Coordinates of C-alpha atoms and ligand atoms in Angstrom, one line a residue:
X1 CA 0.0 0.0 0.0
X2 CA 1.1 3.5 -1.1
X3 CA 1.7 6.2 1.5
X4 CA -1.8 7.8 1.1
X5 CA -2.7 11.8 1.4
X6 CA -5.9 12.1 3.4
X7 CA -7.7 13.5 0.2
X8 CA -6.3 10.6 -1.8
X9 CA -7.6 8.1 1.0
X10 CA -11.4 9.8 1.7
X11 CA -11.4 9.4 -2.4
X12 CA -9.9 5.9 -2.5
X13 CA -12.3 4.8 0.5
X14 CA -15.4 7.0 -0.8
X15 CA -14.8 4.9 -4.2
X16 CA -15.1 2.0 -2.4
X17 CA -18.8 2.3 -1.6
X18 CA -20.1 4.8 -3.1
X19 CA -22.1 4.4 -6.7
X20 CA -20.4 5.4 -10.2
X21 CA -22.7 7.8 -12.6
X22 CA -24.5 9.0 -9.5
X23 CA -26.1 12.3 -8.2
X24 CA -23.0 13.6 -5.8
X25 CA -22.7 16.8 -3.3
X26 CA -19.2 18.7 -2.8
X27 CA -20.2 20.6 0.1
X28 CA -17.0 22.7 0.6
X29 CA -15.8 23.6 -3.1
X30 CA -12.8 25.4 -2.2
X31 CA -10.2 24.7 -5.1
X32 CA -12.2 22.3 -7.1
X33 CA -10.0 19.0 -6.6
X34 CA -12.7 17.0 -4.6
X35 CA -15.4 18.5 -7.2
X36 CA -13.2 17.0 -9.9
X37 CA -13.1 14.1 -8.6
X38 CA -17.0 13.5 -8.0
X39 CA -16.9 14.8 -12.0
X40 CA -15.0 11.9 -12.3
X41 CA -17.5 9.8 -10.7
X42 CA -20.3 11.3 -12.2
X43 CA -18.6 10.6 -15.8
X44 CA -21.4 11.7 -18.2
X45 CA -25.0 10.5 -16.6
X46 CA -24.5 11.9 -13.1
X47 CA -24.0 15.1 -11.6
X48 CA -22.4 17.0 -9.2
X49 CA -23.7 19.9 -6.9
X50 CA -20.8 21.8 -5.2
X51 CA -21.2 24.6 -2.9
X52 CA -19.0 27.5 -1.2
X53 CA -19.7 30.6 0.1
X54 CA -16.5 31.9 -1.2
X55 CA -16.5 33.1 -4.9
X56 CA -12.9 32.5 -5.4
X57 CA -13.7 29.1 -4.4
X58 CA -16.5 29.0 -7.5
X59 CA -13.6 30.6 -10.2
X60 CA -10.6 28.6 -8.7
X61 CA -13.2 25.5 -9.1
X62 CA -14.6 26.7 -12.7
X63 CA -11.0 26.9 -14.0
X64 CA -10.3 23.4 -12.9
X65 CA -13.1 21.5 -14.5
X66 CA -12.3 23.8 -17.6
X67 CA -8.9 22.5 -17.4
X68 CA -10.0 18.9 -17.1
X69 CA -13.6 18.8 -20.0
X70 CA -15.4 18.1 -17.0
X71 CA -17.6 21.7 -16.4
X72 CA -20.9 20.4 -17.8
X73 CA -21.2 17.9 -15.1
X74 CA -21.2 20.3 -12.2
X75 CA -23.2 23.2 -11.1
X76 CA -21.5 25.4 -8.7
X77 CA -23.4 27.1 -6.4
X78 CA -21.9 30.4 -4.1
X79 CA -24.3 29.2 -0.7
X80 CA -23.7 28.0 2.8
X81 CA -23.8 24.1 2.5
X82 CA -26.7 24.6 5.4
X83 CA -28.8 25.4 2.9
X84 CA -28.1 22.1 0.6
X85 CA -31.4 21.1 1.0
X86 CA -32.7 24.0 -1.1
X87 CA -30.9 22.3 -4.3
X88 CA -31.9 18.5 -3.8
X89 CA -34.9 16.3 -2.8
X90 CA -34.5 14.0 0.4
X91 CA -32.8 10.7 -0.4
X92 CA -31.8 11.4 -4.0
X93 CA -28.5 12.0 -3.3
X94 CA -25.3 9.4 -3.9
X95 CA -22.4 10.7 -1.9
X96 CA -21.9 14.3 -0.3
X97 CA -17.9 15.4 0.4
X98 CA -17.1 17.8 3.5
X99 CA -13.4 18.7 3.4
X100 CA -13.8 21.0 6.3
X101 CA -11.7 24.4 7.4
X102 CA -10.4 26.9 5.8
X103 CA -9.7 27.8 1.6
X104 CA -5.4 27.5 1.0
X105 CA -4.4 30.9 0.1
X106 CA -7.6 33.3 1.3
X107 CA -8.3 34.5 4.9
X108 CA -8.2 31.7 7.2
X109 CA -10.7 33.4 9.3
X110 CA -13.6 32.1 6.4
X111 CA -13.4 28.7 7.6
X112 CA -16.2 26.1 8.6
X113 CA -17.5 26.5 11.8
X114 CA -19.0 23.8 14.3
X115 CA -22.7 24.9 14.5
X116 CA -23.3 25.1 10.4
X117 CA -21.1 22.1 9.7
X118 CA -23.2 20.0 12.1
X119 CA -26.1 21.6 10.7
X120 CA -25.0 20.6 7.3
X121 CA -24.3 16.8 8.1
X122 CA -28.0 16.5 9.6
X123 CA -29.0 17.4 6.2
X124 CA -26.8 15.9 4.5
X125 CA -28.3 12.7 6.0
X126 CA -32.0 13.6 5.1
X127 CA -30.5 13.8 1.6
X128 CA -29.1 11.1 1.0
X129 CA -30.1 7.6 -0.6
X130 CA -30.3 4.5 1.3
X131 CA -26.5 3.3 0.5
X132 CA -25.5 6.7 0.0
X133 CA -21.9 7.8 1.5
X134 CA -20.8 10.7 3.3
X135 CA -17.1 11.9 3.2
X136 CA -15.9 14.1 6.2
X137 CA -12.6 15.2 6.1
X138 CA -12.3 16.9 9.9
X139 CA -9.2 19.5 11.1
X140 CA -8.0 19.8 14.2
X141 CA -5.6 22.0 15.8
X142 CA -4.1 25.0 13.3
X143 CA -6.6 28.0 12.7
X144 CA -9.4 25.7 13.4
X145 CA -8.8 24.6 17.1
X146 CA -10.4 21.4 18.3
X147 CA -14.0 22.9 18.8
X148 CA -15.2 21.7 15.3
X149 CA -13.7 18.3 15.7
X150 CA -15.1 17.4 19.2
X151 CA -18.7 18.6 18.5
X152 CA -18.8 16.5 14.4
X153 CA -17.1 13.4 16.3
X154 CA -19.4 13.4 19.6
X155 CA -22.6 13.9 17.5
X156 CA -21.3 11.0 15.0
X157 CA -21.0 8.8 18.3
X158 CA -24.6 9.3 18.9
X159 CA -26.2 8.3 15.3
X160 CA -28.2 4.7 15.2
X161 CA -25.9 2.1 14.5
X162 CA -28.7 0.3 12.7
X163 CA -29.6 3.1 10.4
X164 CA -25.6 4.2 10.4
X165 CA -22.2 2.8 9.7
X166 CA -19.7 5.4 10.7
X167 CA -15.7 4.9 10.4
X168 CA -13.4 7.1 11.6
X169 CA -10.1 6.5 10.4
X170 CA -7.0 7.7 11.6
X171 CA -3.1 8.6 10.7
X172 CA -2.1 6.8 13.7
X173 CA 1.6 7.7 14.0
X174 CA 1.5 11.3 11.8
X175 CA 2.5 14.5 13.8
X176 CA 0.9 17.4 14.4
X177 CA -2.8 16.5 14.7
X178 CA -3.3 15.2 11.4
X179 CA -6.8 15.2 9.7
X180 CA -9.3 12.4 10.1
X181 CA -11.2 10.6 7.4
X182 CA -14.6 9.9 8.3
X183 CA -17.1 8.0 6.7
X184 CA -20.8 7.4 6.6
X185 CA -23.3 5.1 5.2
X186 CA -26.6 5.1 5.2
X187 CA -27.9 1.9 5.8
X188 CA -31.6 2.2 6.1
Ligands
LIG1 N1 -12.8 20.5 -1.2 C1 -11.8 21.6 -1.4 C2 -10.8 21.2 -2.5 O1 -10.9 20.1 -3.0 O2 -10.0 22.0 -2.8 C3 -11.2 22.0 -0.1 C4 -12.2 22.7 0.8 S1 -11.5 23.9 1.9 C5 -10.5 23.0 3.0 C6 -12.9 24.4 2.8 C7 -13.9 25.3 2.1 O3 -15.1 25.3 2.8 C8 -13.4 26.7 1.9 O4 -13.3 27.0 0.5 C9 -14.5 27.6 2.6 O5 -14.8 28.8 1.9 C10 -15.6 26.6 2.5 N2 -16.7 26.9 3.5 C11 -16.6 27.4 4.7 N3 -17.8 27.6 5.3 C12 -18.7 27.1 4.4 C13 -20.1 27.0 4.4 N4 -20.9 27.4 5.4 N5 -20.7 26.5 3.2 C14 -20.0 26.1 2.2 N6 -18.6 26.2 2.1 C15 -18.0 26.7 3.2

């Protein structure tokens, strides 16, 4: 096994479950890559709904699926991923990402925050298809602080374990507070 990046590992896992041609939600644009990559998934009979709330996020994103022949399959929407729900139908949706914090390069200060991320997950969850996946790539430490981390991970601890599978996956012997994939699938 290859020495995995956690974006390369939440794809490589999220791959693992999740449908190909599906209806997909990047919640938290920022540079495009994860938006690309549910493009990918999508190929040409699904779709992909990202959101930011950061228009350099929707340009830096635009430019990338330019770059790659990919722009038809994505409609990028400048909106706080609390109001996801507005865009899609309860359980229609595939697979939602959340790569959580702040956009590399702008003010740090615009990052996610604990109440509207939790508030996003919760729907999220509504919108989601029975087998659907959810991605969460959580921070910790840095700009962020732990407060985001402790309130997504204790509210995860709590779901039904008949309705949910959660994994939390960990870079057990990286410094420095490295992120932590998270997965969940809906199971009924
Ligand atoms: N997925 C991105 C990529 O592949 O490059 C990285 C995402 S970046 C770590 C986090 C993004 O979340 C930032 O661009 C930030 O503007 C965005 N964000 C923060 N709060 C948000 C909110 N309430 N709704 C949607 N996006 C938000």
């Amino acid at each position: 096994m290859k020495s995995y990046q956690i974006t390369e590992w939440c794809h490589e896992s999220f791959k693992m479950q999740a449908v190909t041609g599906g209806n997909y939600i990047d919640a938290t644009m920022g540079n495009g890559n994860d938006t690309l990559f549910l493009c990918r998934m999508a190929g040409k009979t699904g779709h992909v709904t990202a959101f930011d709330i950061q228009q350099q996020a929707l340009e830096a994103t635009e430019k990338l699926l330019e770059e790659n022949g990919v722009r038809e399959r994505a409609s990028l929407i400048l909106d706080s991923h609390t109001n996801m729900g507005l865009y899609q139908q309860k359980e229609t949706v595939d697979g939602i990402f959340f790569n959580f914090g702040y956009l590399p390069g702008a003010d740090h200060a615009v990052a996610t925050k604990a109440e509207t991320s939790l508030a996003a997950i919760r729907c999220g969850m509504e919108l989601l298809k029975v087998g659907g996946v959810m991605s969460l790539c959580i921070y910790s430490g840095g700009d962020t602080g732990y407060e985001e981390r402790t309130a997504l991970l204790g509210f995860l601890k709590t779901l039904d374990p008949k309705r949910w599978l959660v994994l939390v996956h960990e870079f057990y012997n990286r410094k420095n507070d490295p992120p932590l994939p998270v997965f969940l699938v809906k199971l009924s």
